[in-house]
mmCIF file of C-alpha atoms in Angstrom:
data_model
loop_
_atom_site.group_PDB
_atom_site.id
_atom_site.type_symbol
_atom_site.label_atom_id
_atom_site.label_comp_id
_atom_site.label_asym_id
_atom_site.label_seq_id
_atom_site.Cartn_x
_atom_site.Cartn_y
_atom_site.Cartn_z
ATOM 1 C CA ALA A 972 -16.241 -13.198 -1.196
ATOM 2 C CA GLN A 973 -12.735 -12.096 -0.178
ATOM 3 C CA SER A 974 -11.825 -8.384 -0.486
ATOM 4 C CA VAL A 975 -9.283 -5.895 0.437
ATOM 5 C CA SER A 976 -10.151 -2.322 0.626
ATOM 6 C CA GLN A 977 -7.795 0.686 0.779
ATOM 7 C CA HIS A 978 -9.381 3.713 1.852
ATOM 8 C CA ASN A 979 -7.517 6.742 0.397
ATOM 9 C CA HIS A 980 -6.822 6.453 -3.562
ATOM 10 C CA HIS A 981 -4.531 9.474 -3.775
ATOM 11 C CA VAL A 982 -2.605 11.121 -0.857
ATOM 12 C CA ILE A 983 -0.543 14.436 -1.286
ATOM 13 C CA LEU A 984 1.879 15.177 1.839
ATOM 14 C CA SER A 985 4.743 17.439 2.250
ATOM 15 C CA GLU A 986 8.242 16.082 3.297
ATOM 16 C CA ALA A 987 8.348 15.202 6.984
ATOM 17 C CA ALA A 988 4.724 14.777 7.342
ATOM 18 C CA SER A 989 3.513 11.549 8.831
ATOM 19 C CA LEU A 990 1.553 9.196 6.665
ATOM 20 C CA GLU A 991 -0.903 6.499 7.450
ATOM 21 C CA LEU A 992 -2.631 4.554 5.009
ATOM 22 C CA GLY A 993 -5.817 2.515 5.787
ATOM 23 C CA CYS A 994 -6.382 -1.108 4.792
ATOM 24 C CA ASN A 995 -9.153 -3.333 5.865
ATOM 25 C CA TYR A 996 -9.814 -7.060 4.640
ATOM 26 C CA SER A 997 -12.544 -9.263 4.500
ATOM 27 C CA TYR A 998 -11.178 -13.062 4.315
ATOM 28 C CA GLY A 999 -12.590 -16.004 6.090
ATOM 29 C CA GLY A 1000 -9.975 -18.166 8.093
ATOM 30 C CA THR A 1001 -6.230 -17.389 8.888
ATOM 31 C CA VAL A 1002 -4.514 -14.807 6.679
ATOM 32 C CA ASN A 1003 -1.206 -13.511 6.107
ATOM 33 C CA LEU A 1004 -1.073 -9.400 5.294
ATOM 34 C CA PHE A 1005 1.258 -7.540 3.219
ATOM 35 C CA TRP A 1006 1.946 -4.291 1.929
ATOM 36 C CA TYR A 1007 4.070 -3.685 -1.281
ATOM 37 C CA VAL A 1008 5.119 -0.620 -2.844
ATOM 38 C CA GLN A 1009 5.535 0.114 -6.434
ATOM 39 C CA TYR A 1010 7.652 3.177 -7.829
ATOM 40 C CA PRO A 1011 6.965 4.685 -11.061
ATOM 41 C CA GLY A 1012 8.001 2.305 -13.896
ATOM 42 C CA GLN A 1013 8.794 -0.604 -11.702
ATOM 43 C CA HIS A 1014 7.045 -3.726 -10.575
ATOM 44 C CA LEU A 1015 5.788 -4.589 -7.014
ATOM 45 C CA GLN A 1016 8.162 -4.942 -4.039
ATOM 46 C CA LEU A 1017 7.364 -6.217 -0.450
ATOM 47 C CA LEU A 1018 7.322 -3.281 1.995
ATOM 48 C CA LEU A 1019 6.468 -5.472 5.026
ATOM 49 C CA LYS A 1020 4.525 -8.570 6.091
ATOM 50 C CA TYR A 1021 2.692 -9.989 8.846
ATOM 51 C CA PHE A 1022 2.197 -13.629 9.496
ATOM 52 C CA SER A 1023 1.752 -14.038 13.285
ATOM 53 C CA GLY A 1024 3.221 -12.837 16.798
ATOM 54 C CA ASP A 1025 3.729 -9.292 17.382
ATOM 55 C CA PRO A 1026 0.961 -7.310 15.497
ATOM 56 C CA LEU A 1027 3.239 -4.434 15.163
ATOM 57 C CA VAL A 1028 5.477 -5.301 12.250
ATOM 58 C CA LYS A 1029 8.362 -2.962 10.848
ATOM 59 C CA GLY A 1030 9.595 -3.081 7.304
ATOM 60 C CA ILE A 1031 12.121 -1.131 5.069
ATOM 61 C CA LYS A 1032 12.715 2.383 4.608
ATOM 62 C CA GLY A 1033 11.010 3.202 8.230
ATOM 63 C CA PHE A 1034 7.681 2.035 7.296
ATOM 64 C CA GLU A 1035 5.331 -0.067 10.051
ATOM 65 C CA ALA A 1036 2.010 -1.522 10.068
ATOM 66 C CA GLU A 1037 -0.156 -2.539 12.709
ATOM 67 C CA PHE A 1038 -2.589 -5.525 12.365
ATOM 68 C CA ILE A 1039 -6.005 -5.180 14.574
ATOM 69 C CA LYS A 1040 -7.768 -8.616 14.534
ATOM 70 C CA SER A 1041 -10.871 -7.187 15.726
ATOM 71 C CA LYS A 1042 -11.068 -4.435 13.176
ATOM 72 C CA PHE A 1043 -9.568 -6.736 10.024
ATOM 73 C CA SER A 1044 -7.398 -3.848 9.756
ATOM 74 C CA PHE A 1045 -3.637 -3.619 8.551
ATOM 75 C CA ASN A 1046 -2.723 0.238 8.370
ATOM 76 C CA LEU A 1047 0.502 1.514 6.913
ATOM 77 C CA ARG A 1048 2.405 4.217 8.794
ATOM 78 C CA LYS A 1049 5.674 6.270 8.520
ATOM 79 C CA PRO A 1050 6.354 8.957 10.853
ATOM 80 C CA SER A 1051 8.158 11.221 8.389
ATOM 81 C CA VAL A 1052 8.029 10.936 4.781
ATOM 82 C CA GLN A 1053 10.407 11.934 2.110
ATOM 83 C CA TRP A 1054 10.220 13.030 -1.413
ATOM 84 C CA SER A 1055 11.537 9.332 -2.300
ATOM 85 C CA ASP A 1056 8.395 7.850 -0.981
ATOM 86 C CA THR A 1057 6.445 9.136 -3.571
ATOM 87 C CA ALA A 1058 4.801 5.666 -5.285
ATOM 88 C CA GLU A 1059 1.988 3.659 -5.211
ATOM 89 C CA TYR A 1060 1.151 1.329 -2.353
ATOM 90 C CA PHE A 1061 -0.817 -1.981 -2.172
ATOM 91 C CA CYS A 1062 -2.428 -3.891 0.691
ATOM 92 C CA ALA A 1063 -2.505 -7.633 -0.050
ATOM 93 C CA VAL A 1064 -3.924 -10.510 2.023
ATOM 94 C CA ASN A 1065 -3.404 -14.362 1.245
ATOM 95 C CA GLY A 1066 -5.121 -17.091 2.439
ATOM 96 C CA TYR A 1067 -6.670 -20.605 1.710
ATOM 97 C CA THR A 1068 -10.365 -20.743 0.421
ATOM 98 C CA GLY A 1069 -10.627 -23.404 -1.737
ATOM 99 C CA GLY A 1070 -7.199 -22.651 -3.262
ATOM 100 C CA PHE A 1071 -4.481 -20.335 -2.089
ATOM 101 C CA LYS A 1072 -4.349 -16.960 -3.599
ATOM 102 C CA THR A 1073 -3.285 -13.300 -2.796
ATOM 103 C CA ILE A 1074 -5.900 -10.593 -3.353
ATOM 104 C CA PHE A 1075 -4.690 -6.868 -3.796
ATOM 105 C CA GLY A 1076 -6.420 -3.622 -2.731
ATOM 106 C CA ALA A 1077 -7.014 -0.956 -5.264
ATOM 107 C CA GLY A 1078 -3.944 0.881 -4.433
ATOM 108 C CA THR A 1079 -3.012 4.425 -2.876
ATOM 109 C CA ARG A 1080 -0.998 6.859 -5.021
ATOM 110 C CA LEU A 1081 1.149 8.810 -2.672
ATOM 111 C CA PHE A 1082 2.869 11.948 -3.945
ATOM 112 C CA VAL A 1083 5.362 13.544 -1.502
ATOM 113 C CA LYS A 1084 6.043 17.200 -2.124
ATOM 114 C CA ALA A 1085 9.751 18.340 -1.850
ATOM 115 C CA ASN B 281 19.360 -15.123 -9.997
ATOM 116 C CA ALA B 282 16.893 -13.945 -12.232
ATOM 117 C CA GLY B 283 13.872 -14.311 -10.164
ATOM 118 C CA VAL B 284 10.771 -13.785 -12.099
ATOM 119 C CA THR B 285 11.045 -13.331 -15.797
ATOM 120 C CA GLN B 286 8.165 -11.806 -18.210
ATOM 121 C CA THR B 287 8.448 -11.831 -22.043
ATOM 122 C CA PRO B 288 7.388 -9.719 -23.770
ATOM 123 C CA LYS B 289 7.771 -6.206 -22.250
ATOM 124 C CA PHE B 290 5.549 -4.431 -24.575
ATOM 125 C CA GLN B 291 3.151 -5.688 -27.042
ATOM 126 C CA VAL B 292 0.701 -4.179 -29.292
ATOM 127 C CA LEU B 293 -2.120 -6.235 -30.764
ATOM 128 C CA LYS B 294 -5.003 -5.779 -33.060
ATOM 129 C CA THR B 295 -8.522 -6.602 -32.072
ATOM 130 C CA GLY B 296 -9.114 -10.370 -32.606
ATOM 131 C CA GLN B 297 -5.451 -11.356 -32.524
ATOM 132 C CA SER B 298 -4.044 -13.969 -30.003
ATOM 133 C CA MET B 299 -0.855 -14.219 -28.368
ATOM 134 C CA THR B 300 0.658 -15.500 -24.999
ATOM 135 C CA LEU B 301 2.282 -13.823 -22.396
ATOM 136 C CA GLN B 302 5.380 -16.022 -21.249
ATOM 137 C CA CYS B 303 6.342 -15.980 -17.369
ATOM 138 C CA ALA B 304 9.134 -18.267 -15.810
ATOM 139 C CA GLN B 305 10.672 -18.533 -12.124
ATOM 140 C CA ASP B 306 13.933 -19.899 -11.207
ATOM 141 C CA MET B 307 13.181 -19.979 -7.478
ATOM 142 C CA ASN B 308 11.676 -23.172 -7.203
ATOM 143 C CA HIS B 309 8.435 -21.742 -6.204
ATOM 144 C CA ASN B 310 5.239 -23.825 -5.815
ATOM 145 C CA SER B 311 2.531 -21.204 -6.824
ATOM 146 C CA MET B 312 2.361 -18.795 -9.649
ATOM 147 C CA TYR B 313 -0.224 -16.020 -10.571
ATOM 148 C CA TRP B 314 -1.110 -13.757 -13.344
ATOM 149 C CA TYR B 315 -2.544 -10.348 -12.647
ATOM 150 C CA ARG B 316 -3.591 -7.295 -14.350
ATOM 151 C CA GLN B 317 -3.285 -3.890 -13.417
ATOM 152 C CA ASP B 318 -5.454 -0.839 -14.457
ATOM 153 C CA PRO B 319 -5.700 2.561 -13.164
ATOM 154 C CA GLY B 320 -7.811 2.863 -9.865
ATOM 155 C CA MET B 321 -8.341 -0.739 -9.738
ATOM 156 C CA GLY B 322 -5.361 -2.322 -8.307
ATOM 157 C CA LEU B 323 -4.159 -5.530 -9.272
ATOM 158 C CA ARG B 324 -6.851 -8.215 -10.138
ATOM 159 C CA LEU B 325 -6.094 -12.022 -10.164
ATOM 160 C CA ILE B 326 -6.715 -13.603 -13.731
ATOM 161 C CA TYR B 327 -5.526 -16.985 -12.816
ATOM 162 C CA TYR B 328 -3.333 -18.923 -10.532
ATOM 163 C CA SER B 329 -1.751 -22.202 -10.203
ATOM 164 C CA ALA B 330 -1.112 -23.341 -6.554
ATOM 165 C CA SER B 331 1.163 -26.280 -7.904
ATOM 166 C CA GLU B 332 2.315 -27.717 -10.742
ATOM 167 C CA GLY B 333 -0.362 -29.242 -12.699
ATOM 168 C CA THR B 334 -3.213 -27.307 -11.234
ATOM 169 C CA THR B 335 -4.718 -23.975 -12.213
ATOM 170 C CA ASP B 336 -7.921 -21.897 -11.108
ATOM 171 C CA LYS B 337 -9.633 -18.868 -12.025
ATOM 172 C CA GLY B 338 -9.173 -15.819 -10.091
ATOM 173 C CA GLU B 339 -11.486 -12.650 -10.180
ATOM 174 C CA VAL B 340 -11.215 -11.894 -13.790
ATOM 175 C CA PRO B 341 -10.539 -15.175 -15.877
ATOM 176 C CA ASN B 342 -12.907 -14.206 -18.782
ATOM 177 C CA GLY B 343 -11.134 -13.950 -22.250
ATOM 178 C CA TYR B 344 -7.775 -15.688 -20.766
ATOM 179 C CA ASN B 345 -6.367 -19.064 -20.663
ATOM 180 C CA VAL B 346 -3.298 -20.352 -18.981
ATOM 181 C CA SER B 347 -0.765 -23.437 -18.993
ATOM 182 C CA ARG B 348 1.464 -24.358 -16.025
ATOM 183 C CA LEU B 349 3.789 -25.983 -18.382
ATOM 184 C CA ASN B 350 6.090 -27.390 -15.484
ATOM 185 C CA LYS B 351 7.198 -25.949 -12.174
ATOM 186 C CA ARG B 352 8.900 -23.085 -13.669
ATOM 187 C CA GLU B 353 6.767 -21.728 -16.317
ATOM 188 C CA PHE B 354 3.114 -20.394 -16.293
ATOM 189 C CA SER B 355 1.850 -18.768 -19.573
ATOM 190 C CA LEU B 356 -1.060 -16.689 -19.991
ATOM 191 C CA ARG B 357 -3.076 -16.781 -23.396
ATOM 192 C CA LEU B 358 -5.425 -14.351 -25.103
ATOM 193 C CA GLU B 359 -7.239 -16.238 -27.758
ATOM 194 C CA SER B 360 -9.130 -13.321 -29.315
ATOM 195 C CA ALA B 361 -7.601 -9.989 -27.955
ATOM 196 C CA ALA B 362 -10.197 -7.280 -27.088
ATOM 197 C CA PRO B 363 -9.602 -3.463 -26.011
ATOM 198 C CA SER B 364 -10.652 -4.079 -22.841
ATOM 199 C CA GLN B 365 -7.622 -6.225 -22.165
ATOM 200 C CA THR B 366 -5.373 -3.316 -22.656
ATOM 201 C CA SER B 367 -3.608 -3.373 -19.397
ATOM 202 C CA VAL B 368 -0.056 -4.051 -17.750
ATOM 203 C CA TYR B 369 0.273 -7.661 -16.813
ATOM 204 C CA PHE B 370 2.341 -9.007 -14.004
ATOM 205 C CA CYS B 371 3.402 -12.737 -13.192
ATOM 206 C CA ALA B 372 4.251 -13.564 -9.541
ATOM 207 C CA SER B 373 5.292 -16.311 -7.702
ATOM 208 C CA ILE B 374 5.059 -17.646 -4.106
ATOM 209 C CA LYS B 375 7.028 -20.439 -2.508
ATOM 210 C CA ASP B 376 4.530 -21.063 0.057
ATOM 211 C CA LYS B 377 1.613 -19.575 2.072
ATOM 212 C CA ASN B 378 3.765 -17.986 4.534
ATOM 213 C CA THR B 379 5.913 -15.883 2.061
ATOM 214 C CA GLU B 380 5.493 -13.056 -0.077
ATOM 215 C CA ALA B 381 4.779 -12.778 -3.812
ATOM 216 C CA PHE B 382 7.756 -11.863 -6.220
ATOM 217 C CA PHE B 383 6.735 -10.041 -9.243
ATOM 218 C CA GLY B 384 8.111 -9.953 -12.915
ATOM 219 C CA GLN B 385 8.564 -6.589 -14.566
ATOM 220 C CA GLY B 386 5.383 -6.736 -15.963
ATOM 221 C CA THR B 387 3.995 -6.709 -19.907
ATOM 222 C CA ARG B 388 2.473 -3.426 -21.306
ATOM 223 C CA LEU B 389 -0.189 -4.811 -23.743
ATOM 224 C CA THR B 390 -2.223 -2.396 -26.037
ATOM 225 C CA VAL B 391 -4.979 -3.720 -28.000
ATOM 226 C CA VAL B 392 -6.054 -1.499 -30.789
#
């Protein structure tokens, strides 16, 4: 069965600290990979996406992610977090297995201390 | 350009009542989805519609039905609400497999 696993459910960092959120997936066939962010009280918004090509993708607000096919991983990184990065982050995978659908991980709540 | 519009934003139901959550998108997207979001469980796919005229079950379809009324609209129905269906529901749409999902603002449903 398709699945997405996020390693950390809660992360607390101080401003200027570096961030890395882990994501592993299990999905047969070709996949597209995404990170979405949900700020408090809002809906999900796209942070970045990988479809093909350079496995290191850059998104908005200084975030980047690296696709490592051999490890089925798509980890999110940011060199220096800000208080405004406090949010919940979701890794997602889509692909075709008897129907085209997107599966999400359980999410990681990030709290950045000012 | 409104994107994905969900109604209502909030709803309280009594156990056993029925209701329909409405979702419409104006981006001419092919695929539409209903998710529920619960603390610590991320977004779980309830039903999806890969194209107009088709619907398929997701991870947690029990207790729900859907209708893809046309390309724009995809409704979610709870026939007999249960407290376990208390959640935040998100509708999303995708143009095709190589694009990201666009989400509605969510419906916070409480079943008492």
